[in-house]
Every structure is written in C-alpha cells, then in structure tokens.
Amino acid sequence: IDHISPRTFETPVSSFTMAAMRTMLSSRLSSSARPAGRAFAAAATKPQVFSIYRYDPERAAKPFMQEYTIDLKQCGPMILDALIKVKDEVDSTLSFRRSCREGICGSCAMNINGKNGLACLLYIEPGAAPIEIQPLPHSYVVKDLVPDLTNFYNQYK
C-alpha cells in the first residue's frame, strides 16, 4: 500500500478496492499476530508460577531458584510486568534491571525458559509448568537477575 499514490483511491470503483484491502490486511495481521492455540496472560484463568533465580552474595553462599505465584488478571502481559509485580507486591528484595520498556536499551535482557531475550518484549505464556527466569548465562551475577556489565563496558570503550 505504501507504493500506491493517494490518487488511485479517489475513484468510486476504488472505494470497494480500498475496503477489500483493509479487510485483507486486518485479517492477515490478526492471524499472524496470534498463532492458533496460543494462550496469553489476559486469557489465563489460573495463577502462573514463576521460578526466579535468586542470589545475594552478602547472604547466601549458593544461588537458588525461588517460586512466586502471580495472578495474571492483575498483571500486565509481559514478563517484565510480572517481575515488577513480584518486586512491588510479593518480595521487595528481588533485583533486576529495567529502563525503557520498549526493547531498545537491552537492560532487561535475561534468560527466560532457556532462551535469551528481553523481558519487556516477551509475553507471558501461561501454562502448568513454571516460567523459569535466570540471568544471562555468559555473565557474572551481581545480585539476582542483575549481570555484571564491567566487561561489556570495557569492550565498548
């Protein structure tokens, strides 16, 4: 549609064409945005369990996984929303980085269910198994989900 000039749509016949194009595009976008059989947080009826990596070098000798149960009806659709809910309402000692919430800065990068990604861009996909959240596997951990970025910044200089 970007390459078609606005004049193309000024004729009476083209009003049908424009409506047909809108219908076609909206049906393609809605079907590609949500694959069949995929559940999202807003449609969840059961609370979701999150298994989150915890490590505080001042208190614990070993890292461990701690489970939190979140009611997804009271939470936003993204993994980052669940982490914020845990920190604000369940366990204020949880530490993680966040900044832009738009997938630009990369500060919320972590390992979610075995795949590296940005918590602000990944949807919560409800299921019976806990959603496992860990820090990035290639970095040292300062605390909980906060990676040590010293080497990254030294290489960036």
mmCIF file of C-alpha atoms in Angstrom:
data_model
loop_
_atom_site.group_PDB
_atom_site.id
_atom_site.type_symbol
_atom_site.label_atom_id
_atom_site.label_comp_id
_atom_site.label_asym_id
_atom_site.label_seq_id
_atom_site.Cartn_x
_atom_site.Cartn_y
_atom_site.Cartn_z
ATOM 1 C CA ILE A 1 0.000 0.000 0.000
ATOM 2 C CA ASP A 2 2.959 2.340 0.599
ATOM 3 C CA HIS A 3 3.876 2.427 -3.085
ATOM 4 C CA ILE A 4 0.338 3.327 -4.281
ATOM 5 C CA SER A 5 -0.322 7.014 -4.693
ATOM 6 C CA PRO A 6 -3.328 8.596 -2.915
ATOM 7 C CA ARG A 7 -4.945 9.457 -6.273
ATOM 8 C CA THR A 8 -5.506 5.780 -7.025
ATOM 9 C CA PHE A 9 -8.192 5.669 -4.340
ATOM 10 C CA GLU A 10 -10.197 8.713 -5.461
ATOM 11 C CA THR A 11 -12.434 6.945 -7.970
ATOM 12 C CA PRO A 12 -15.803 5.428 -6.898
ATOM 13 C CA VAL A 13 -14.731 1.939 -8.016
ATOM 14 C CA SER A 14 -11.601 2.081 -5.889
ATOM 15 C CA SER A 15 -13.582 2.602 -2.657
ATOM 16 C CA PHE A 16 -14.505 -1.081 -2.893
ATOM 17 C CA THR A 17 -10.865 -1.943 -3.557
ATOM 18 C CA MET A 18 -9.730 0.076 -0.545
ATOM 19 C CA ALA A 19 -12.273 -1.636 1.724
ATOM 20 C CA ALA A 20 -11.226 -5.056 0.412
ATOM 21 C CA MET A 21 -7.563 -4.243 1.038
ATOM 22 C CA ARG A 22 -8.279 -3.125 4.610
ATOM 23 C CA THR A 23 -10.232 -6.310 5.313
ATOM 24 C CA MET A 24 -7.489 -8.465 3.848
ATOM 25 C CA LEU A 25 -4.729 -6.688 5.767
ATOM 26 C CA SER A 26 -6.598 -6.738 9.074
ATOM 27 C CA SER A 27 -7.314 -10.465 8.749
ATOM 28 C CA ARG A 28 -3.651 -11.176 7.938
ATOM 29 C CA LEU A 29 -2.397 -9.065 10.824
ATOM 30 C CA SER A 30 -4.765 -10.618 13.346
ATOM 31 C CA SER A 31 -3.952 -14.169 12.244
ATOM 32 C CA SER A 32 -0.182 -13.622 12.187
ATOM 33 C CA ALA A 33 -0.103 -11.740 15.472
ATOM 34 C CA ARG A 34 -1.699 -14.626 17.378
ATOM 35 C CA PRO A 35 -0.834 -18.137 16.329
ATOM 36 C CA ALA A 36 -3.673 -20.623 16.758
ATOM 37 C CA GLY A 37 -3.818 -22.369 20.102
ATOM 38 C CA ARG A 38 -1.547 -19.910 21.874
ATOM 39 C CA ALA A 39 -2.759 -18.539 25.211
ATOM 40 C CA PHE A 40 -1.889 -15.105 26.543
ATOM 41 C CA ALA A 41 -1.795 -13.687 30.043
ATOM 42 C CA ALA A 42 -5.089 -11.812 29.764
ATOM 43 C CA ALA A 43 -6.954 -15.023 28.944
ATOM 44 C CA ALA A 44 -5.416 -17.002 31.818
ATOM 45 C CA THR A 45 -7.806 -18.341 34.430
ATOM 46 C CA LYS A 46 -5.228 -19.874 36.764
ATOM 47 C CA PRO A 47 -2.345 -18.121 38.529
ATOM 48 C CA GLN A 48 1.051 -18.583 36.896
ATOM 49 C CA VAL A 49 4.120 -19.796 38.768
ATOM 50 C CA PHE A 50 7.433 -18.060 38.064
ATOM 51 C CA SER A 51 10.680 -19.724 39.088
ATOM 52 C CA ILE A 52 13.204 -16.907 39.505
ATOM 53 C CA TYR A 53 16.953 -17.166 40.046
ATOM 54 C CA ARG A 54 17.976 -15.675 43.389
ATOM 55 C CA TYR A 55 21.491 -14.890 44.561
ATOM 56 C CA ASP A 56 22.661 -12.417 47.157
ATOM 57 C CA PRO A 57 26.416 -12.689 47.705
ATOM 58 C CA GLU A 58 26.104 -10.969 51.094
ATOM 59 C CA ARG A 59 23.606 -13.529 52.469
ATOM 60 C CA ALA A 60 23.627 -16.838 50.599
ATOM 61 C CA ALA A 61 26.587 -18.957 49.614
ATOM 62 C CA LYS A 62 24.789 -20.605 46.714
ATOM 63 C CA PRO A 63 22.252 -19.332 44.182
ATOM 64 C CA PHE A 64 18.797 -20.930 44.208
ATOM 65 C CA MET A 65 15.511 -20.829 42.308
ATOM 66 C CA GLN A 66 12.561 -19.320 44.165
ATOM 67 C CA GLU A 67 8.965 -19.740 43.034
ATOM 68 C CA TYR A 68 6.378 -16.963 43.036
ATOM 69 C CA THR A 69 2.727 -17.317 42.078
ATOM 70 C CA ILE A 70 1.157 -14.379 40.246
ATOM 71 C CA ASP A 71 -2.484 -13.759 39.337
ATOM 72 C CA LEU A 72 -2.193 -12.840 35.664
ATOM 73 C CA LYS A 73 -5.507 -10.965 35.681
ATOM 74 C CA GLN A 74 -3.853 -8.392 37.949
ATOM 75 C CA CYS A 75 -0.662 -8.201 35.887
ATOM 76 C CA GLY A 76 0.431 -6.799 32.548
ATOM 77 C CA PRO A 77 1.073 -9.119 29.583
ATOM 78 C CA MET A 78 4.883 -9.048 29.559
ATOM 79 C CA ILE A 79 7.471 -10.937 31.619
ATOM 80 C CA LEU A 80 8.784 -7.594 32.874
ATOM 81 C CA ASP A 81 5.306 -6.769 34.227
ATOM 82 C CA ALA A 82 5.368 -9.980 36.265
ATOM 83 C CA LEU A 83 8.824 -9.175 37.639
ATOM 84 C CA ILE A 84 7.679 -5.690 38.639
ATOM 85 C CA LYS A 85 4.588 -7.169 40.308
ATOM 86 C CA VAL A 86 6.753 -9.614 42.286
ATOM 87 C CA LYS A 87 9.084 -6.810 43.374
ATOM 88 C CA ASP A 88 6.288 -4.371 44.279
ATOM 89 C CA GLU A 89 3.816 -6.725 45.949
ATOM 90 C CA VAL A 90 5.471 -10.013 46.903
ATOM 91 C CA ASP A 91 9.232 -9.723 47.508
ATOM 92 C CA SER A 92 10.856 -6.301 47.532
ATOM 93 C CA THR A 93 14.355 -7.840 47.724
ATOM 94 C CA LEU A 94 14.208 -9.077 44.105
ATOM 95 C CA SER A 95 16.730 -7.230 41.924
ATOM 96 C CA PHE A 96 16.703 -6.771 38.153
ATOM 97 C CA ARG A 97 17.491 -4.064 35.615
ATOM 98 C CA ARG A 98 14.916 -2.238 33.518
ATOM 99 C CA SER A 99 14.811 1.061 31.735
ATOM 100 C CA CYS A 100 12.923 1.843 28.534
ATOM 101 C CA ARG A 101 10.214 -0.918 28.424
ATOM 102 C CA GLU A 102 10.378 -0.698 24.603
ATOM 103 C CA GLY A 103 13.103 -3.197 23.697
ATOM 104 C CA ILE A 104 15.639 -0.534 22.814
ATOM 105 C CA CYS A 105 18.097 -0.347 25.711
ATOM 106 C CA GLY A 106 18.524 -4.081 26.440
ATOM 107 C CA SER A 107 18.813 -3.585 30.194
ATOM 108 C CA CYS A 108 16.124 -6.204 30.924
ATOM 109 C CA ALA A 109 17.950 -8.933 28.985
ATOM 110 C CA MET A 110 17.692 -12.299 30.736
ATOM 111 C CA ASN A 111 17.269 -15.994 30.101
ATOM 112 C CA ILE A 112 13.563 -16.880 30.035
ATOM 113 C CA ASN A 113 12.632 -20.551 29.726
ATOM 114 C CA GLY A 114 16.072 -21.338 28.332
ATOM 115 C CA LYS A 115 16.162 -18.586 25.695
ATOM 116 C CA ASN A 116 17.878 -15.231 25.957
ATOM 117 C CA GLY A 117 15.521 -12.320 25.415
ATOM 118 C CA LEU A 118 14.219 -9.014 26.659
ATOM 119 C CA ALA A 119 11.674 -9.251 29.472
ATOM 120 C CA CYS A 120 9.902 -6.139 28.178
ATOM 121 C CA LEU A 121 9.216 -7.777 24.778
ATOM 122 C CA LEU A 122 8.360 -11.355 25.774
ATOM 123 C CA TYR A 123 4.736 -12.157 26.513
ATOM 124 C CA ILE A 124 3.766 -14.293 29.459
ATOM 125 C CA GLU A 125 2.572 -17.595 28.021
ATOM 126 C CA PRO A 126 0.540 -19.250 30.783
ATOM 127 C CA GLY A 127 0.994 -22.934 31.409
ATOM 128 C CA ALA A 128 1.196 -25.617 34.050
ATOM 129 C CA ALA A 129 5.000 -25.513 34.183
ATOM 130 C CA PRO A 130 6.678 -22.578 35.946
ATOM 131 C CA ILE A 131 8.183 -19.864 33.774
ATOM 132 C CA GLU A 132 11.893 -20.014 34.559
ATOM 133 C CA ILE A 133 13.768 -16.703 34.672
ATOM 134 C CA GLN A 134 17.547 -16.592 35.067
ATOM 135 C CA PRO A 135 20.303 -14.039 34.392
ATOM 136 C CA LEU A 136 22.159 -14.135 31.086
ATOM 137 C CA PRO A 137 24.285 -17.286 31.019
ATOM 138 C CA HIS A 138 27.518 -15.660 29.812
ATOM 139 C CA SER A 139 27.811 -13.045 32.575
ATOM 140 C CA TYR A 140 28.744 -12.871 36.223
ATOM 141 C CA VAL A 141 25.883 -12.082 38.574
ATOM 142 C CA VAL A 142 25.962 -9.077 40.911
ATOM 143 C CA LYS A 143 22.652 -9.959 42.581
ATOM 144 C CA ASP A 144 19.577 -11.962 41.471
ATOM 145 C CA LEU A 145 18.944 -11.077 37.802
ATOM 146 C CA VAL A 146 21.489 -8.232 37.646
ATOM 147 C CA PRO A 147 24.508 -9.128 35.477
ATOM 148 C CA ASP A 148 27.921 -7.542 35.934
ATOM 149 C CA LEU A 149 28.421 -5.368 32.858
ATOM 150 C CA THR A 150 32.004 -4.297 33.618
ATOM 151 C CA ASN A 151 33.499 -6.392 30.806
ATOM 152 C CA PHE A 152 30.834 -5.188 28.378
ATOM 153 C CA TYR A 153 31.580 -1.529 29.111
ATOM 154 C CA ASN A 154 35.352 -2.123 28.929
ATOM 155 C CA GLN A 155 34.953 -3.663 25.467
ATOM 156 C CA TYR A 156 32.634 -0.842 24.410
ATOM 157 C CA LYS A 157 35.272 1.865 25.089
#
